[in-house]
Amino acid sequence: MIRKELVSLLEKNILLFAKLSERINRGQVDFGEYSRQQAQILIRLYLSGKTRLKDLAAREFVPAPNLCAAFRKMERDGLVSRTVDENDRRNTWYSVTEHGVTLASKFIDMFHQAVATMFKDIDKNDEEDLIKSFKTMNGILMKLESRNA
């Protein structure tokens, strides 16, 4: 059955991506005084723009109290700013400060460099096949995501 094959391949790829991600994070990306989770939260906030805590928590499947604790540290360090919504005081908006943008960009650049290093010796044909496959996969996954949003 095609669904079984799809599920099996997806599972294998998720595990492989997790291994590659762990190798990158473990050996080649230095987050300094921040945990990997804090760095990822900062990057996601930077990429998504101003957002409410509960929306980011839901989108990233992270418990809101975990995000709140991370945001408190990042706010103290001048990476994140918090603004109470004037129209609905129950809502608090978070955004990345200039200092946070600099650090998030640095983390992203380190990640890109780590990926480039990991794939530096890949065969040109394999690279082209991966690019084509990723484009196809991204298109399909984006359609699924927009239907399930």
PDB file of C-alpha atoms in Angstrom, residues 2-119:
ATOM      1  CA  ILE A   2       1.341   3.418  -0.973  1.00  0.00           C
ATOM      2  CA  ARG A   3       0.476   5.056   2.379  1.00  0.00           C
ATOM      3  CA  LYS A   4       2.621   2.522   4.254  1.00  0.00           C
ATOM      4  CA  GLU A   5       5.575   3.316   2.008  1.00  0.00           C
ATOM      5  CA  LEU A   6       4.978   7.054   2.432  1.00  0.00           C
ATOM      6  CA  VAL A   7       4.824   6.732   6.217  1.00  0.00           C
ATOM      7  CA  SER A   8       7.930   4.555   6.302  1.00  0.00           C
ATOM      8  CA  LEU A   9       9.961   6.918   4.104  1.00  0.00           C
ATOM      9  CA  LEU A  10       8.799   9.966   6.032  1.00  0.00           C
ATOM     10  CA  GLU A  11       9.760   8.321   9.315  1.00  0.00           C
ATOM     11  CA  LYS A  12      13.225   7.406   7.983  1.00  0.00           C
ATOM     12  CA  ASN A  13      13.779  10.912   6.656  1.00  0.00           C
ATOM     13  CA  ILE A  14      12.672  12.554   9.890  1.00  0.00           C
ATOM     14  CA  LEU A  15      15.154  10.402  11.803  1.00  0.00           C
ATOM     15  CA  LEU A  16      17.939  11.171   9.320  1.00  0.00           C
ATOM     16  CA  PHE A  17      17.207  14.904   9.469  1.00  0.00           C
ATOM     17  CA  ALA A  18      17.243  14.724  13.269  1.00  0.00           C
ATOM     18  CA  LYS A  19      20.673  13.062  13.194  1.00  0.00           C
ATOM     19  CA  LEU A  20      22.031  15.647  10.766  1.00  0.00           C
ATOM     20  CA  SER A  21      20.558  18.463  12.828  1.00  0.00           C
ATOM     21  CA  GLU A  22      22.077  17.083  16.008  1.00  0.00           C
ATOM     22  CA  ARG A  23      25.476  16.765  14.349  1.00  0.00           C
ATOM     23  CA  ILE A  24      25.302  20.384  13.206  1.00  0.00           C
ATOM     24  CA  ASN A  25      24.120  21.703  16.567  1.00  0.00           C
ATOM     25  CA  ARG A  26      26.530  19.601  18.607  1.00  0.00           C
ATOM     26  CA  GLY A  27      29.731  20.268  16.788  1.00  0.00           C
ATOM     27  CA  GLN A  28      29.615  23.343  14.655  1.00  0.00           C
ATOM     28  CA  VAL A  29      27.243  25.944  16.073  1.00  0.00           C
ATOM     29  CA  ASP A  30      28.233  27.809  19.232  1.00  0.00           C
ATOM     30  CA  PHE A  31      25.277  29.520  20.891  1.00  0.00           C
ATOM     31  CA  GLY A  32      27.465  31.055  23.570  1.00  0.00           C
ATOM     32  CA  GLU A  33      25.564  31.651  26.806  1.00  0.00           C
ATOM     33  CA  TYR A  34      22.259  30.594  25.247  1.00  0.00           C
ATOM     34  CA  SER A  35      20.846  27.087  25.073  1.00  0.00           C
ATOM     35  CA  ARG A  36      19.987  25.607  21.713  1.00  0.00           C
ATOM     36  CA  GLN A  37      16.295  25.983  22.577  1.00  0.00           C
ATOM     37  CA  GLN A  38      16.723  29.693  23.392  1.00  0.00           C
ATOM     38  CA  ALA A  39      18.636  30.252  20.146  1.00  0.00           C
ATOM     39  CA  GLN A  40      15.932  28.447  18.161  1.00  0.00           C
ATOM     40  CA  ILE A  41      13.198  30.480  19.832  1.00  0.00           C
ATOM     41  CA  LEU A  42      15.052  33.712  19.020  1.00  0.00           C
ATOM     42  CA  ILE A  43      15.502  32.634  15.388  1.00  0.00           C
ATOM     43  CA  ARG A  44      11.845  31.639  15.040  1.00  0.00           C
ATOM     44  CA  LEU A  45      10.674  34.931  16.518  1.00  0.00           C
ATOM     45  CA  TYR A  46      13.058  36.795  14.211  1.00  0.00           C
ATOM     46  CA  LEU A  47      11.780  34.913  11.143  1.00  0.00           C
ATOM     47  CA  SER A  48       8.087  35.170  12.064  1.00  0.00           C
ATOM     48  CA  GLY A  49       8.104  38.783  13.203  1.00  0.00           C
ATOM     49  CA  LYS A  50       6.129  40.340  16.028  1.00  0.00           C
ATOM     50  CA  THR A  51       3.873  37.732  17.615  1.00  0.00           C
ATOM     51  CA  ARG A  52       1.972  36.801  20.727  1.00  0.00           C
ATOM     52  CA  LEU A  53       3.473  34.250  23.089  1.00  0.00           C
ATOM     53  CA  LYS A  54       0.531  31.877  22.806  1.00  0.00           C
ATOM     54  CA  ASP A  55       0.650  31.972  18.992  1.00  0.00           C
ATOM     55  CA  LEU A  56       4.373  31.202  18.882  1.00  0.00           C
ATOM     56  CA  ALA A  57       3.928  28.437  21.462  1.00  0.00           C
ATOM     57  CA  ALA A  58       1.137  26.835  19.434  1.00  0.00           C
ATOM     58  CA  ARG A  59       3.020  27.142  16.156  1.00  0.00           C
ATOM     59  CA  GLU A  60       6.248  25.700  17.576  1.00  0.00           C
ATOM     60  CA  PHE A  61       4.611  23.057  19.807  1.00  0.00           C
ATOM     61  CA  VAL A  62       6.407  24.481  22.853  1.00  0.00           C
ATOM     62  CA  PRO A  63       4.603  24.945  26.167  1.00  0.00           C
ATOM     63  CA  ALA A  64       3.917  28.643  26.810  1.00  0.00           C
ATOM     64  CA  PRO A  65       5.625  28.562  30.256  1.00  0.00           C
ATOM     65  CA  ASN A  66       8.855  27.341  28.599  1.00  0.00           C
ATOM     66  CA  LEU A  67       8.679  30.178  26.094  1.00  0.00           C
ATOM     67  CA  CYS A  68       7.894  32.663  28.829  1.00  0.00           C
ATOM     68  CA  ALA A  69      11.009  31.647  30.788  1.00  0.00           C
ATOM     69  CA  ALA A  70      13.182  31.879  27.674  1.00  0.00           C
ATOM     70  CA  PHE A  71      11.705  35.268  26.747  1.00  0.00           C
ATOM     71  CA  ARG A  72      12.371  36.621  30.254  1.00  0.00           C
ATOM     72  CA  LYS A  73      16.099  35.868  29.916  1.00  0.00           C
ATOM     73  CA  MET A  74      16.242  37.193  26.368  1.00  0.00           C
ATOM     74  CA  GLU A  75      14.352  40.315  27.421  1.00  0.00           C
ATOM     75  CA  ARG A  76      16.829  40.924  30.271  1.00  0.00           C
ATOM     76  CA  ASP A  77      19.660  40.514  27.760  1.00  0.00           C
ATOM     77  CA  GLY A  78      18.100  43.028  25.364  1.00  0.00           C
ATOM     78  CA  LEU A  79      17.310  40.511  22.605  1.00  0.00           C
ATOM     79  CA  VAL A  80      13.519  40.584  22.830  1.00  0.00           C
ATOM     80  CA  SER A  81      11.044  43.335  23.618  1.00  0.00           C
ATOM     81  CA  ARG A  82       7.579  42.922  25.054  1.00  0.00           C
ATOM     82  CA  THR A  83       4.636  45.208  24.342  1.00  0.00           C
ATOM     83  CA  VAL A  84       1.165  45.044  25.868  1.00  0.00           C
ATOM     84  CA  ASP A  85      -1.600  45.399  23.292  1.00  0.00           C
ATOM     85  CA  GLU A  86      -3.334  48.750  23.831  1.00  0.00           C
ATOM     86  CA  ASN A  87      -6.632  47.419  22.440  1.00  0.00           C
ATOM     87  CA  ASP A  88      -6.644  44.188  24.439  1.00  0.00           C
ATOM     88  CA  ARG A  89      -4.445  44.250  27.534  1.00  0.00           C
ATOM     89  CA  ARG A  90      -4.641  40.456  27.794  1.00  0.00           C
ATOM     90  CA  ASN A  91      -2.369  40.219  24.749  1.00  0.00           C
ATOM     91  CA  THR A  92       1.370  40.709  24.978  1.00  0.00           C
ATOM     92  CA  TRP A  93       3.383  41.029  21.787  1.00  0.00           C
ATOM     93  CA  TYR A  94       7.010  39.935  21.511  1.00  0.00           C
ATOM     94  CA  SER A  95       9.501  41.086  18.911  1.00  0.00           C
ATOM     95  CA  VAL A  96      13.234  40.935  18.342  1.00  0.00           C
ATOM     96  CA  THR A  97      15.312  44.013  19.171  1.00  0.00           C
ATOM     97  CA  GLU A  98      18.202  45.271  17.016  1.00  0.00           C
ATOM     98  CA  HIS A  99      20.603  43.386  19.271  1.00  0.00           C
ATOM     99  CA  GLY A 100      18.412  40.278  18.901  1.00  0.00           C
ATOM    100  CA  VAL A 101      18.402  40.629  15.103  1.00  0.00           C
ATOM    101  CA  THR A 102      22.206  40.741  15.130  1.00  0.00           C
ATOM    102  CA  LEU A 103      22.453  37.611  17.274  1.00  0.00           C
ATOM    103  CA  ALA A 104      19.719  35.701  15.373  1.00  0.00           C
ATOM    104  CA  SER A 105      21.475  36.542  12.086  1.00  0.00           C
ATOM    105  CA  LYS A 106      24.759  35.311  13.537  1.00  0.00           C
ATOM    106  CA  PHE A 107      23.147  32.017  14.591  1.00  0.00           C
ATOM    107  CA  ILE A 108      21.572  31.589  11.144  1.00  0.00           C
ATOM    108  CA  ASP A 109      24.896  32.294   9.426  1.00  0.00           C
ATOM    109  CA  MET A 110      26.624  29.716  11.655  1.00  0.00           C
ATOM    110  CA  PHE A 111      23.945  27.167  10.779  1.00  0.00           C
ATOM    111  CA  HIS A 112      24.311  27.877   7.049  1.00  0.00           C
ATOM    112  CA  GLN A 113      28.079  27.491   7.312  1.00  0.00           C
ATOM    113  CA  ALA A 114      27.702  24.209   9.205  1.00  0.00           C
ATOM    114  CA  VAL A 115      25.352  22.829   6.548  1.00  0.00           C
ATOM    115  CA  ALA A 116      27.704  23.965   3.782  1.00  0.00           C
ATOM    116  CA  THR A 117      30.584  22.218   5.536  1.00  0.00           C
ATOM    117  CA  MET A 118      28.562  19.038   5.998  1.00  0.00           C
ATOM    118  CA  PHE A 119      27.749  18.878   2.289  1.00  0.00           C
TER     119      PHE A 119
END
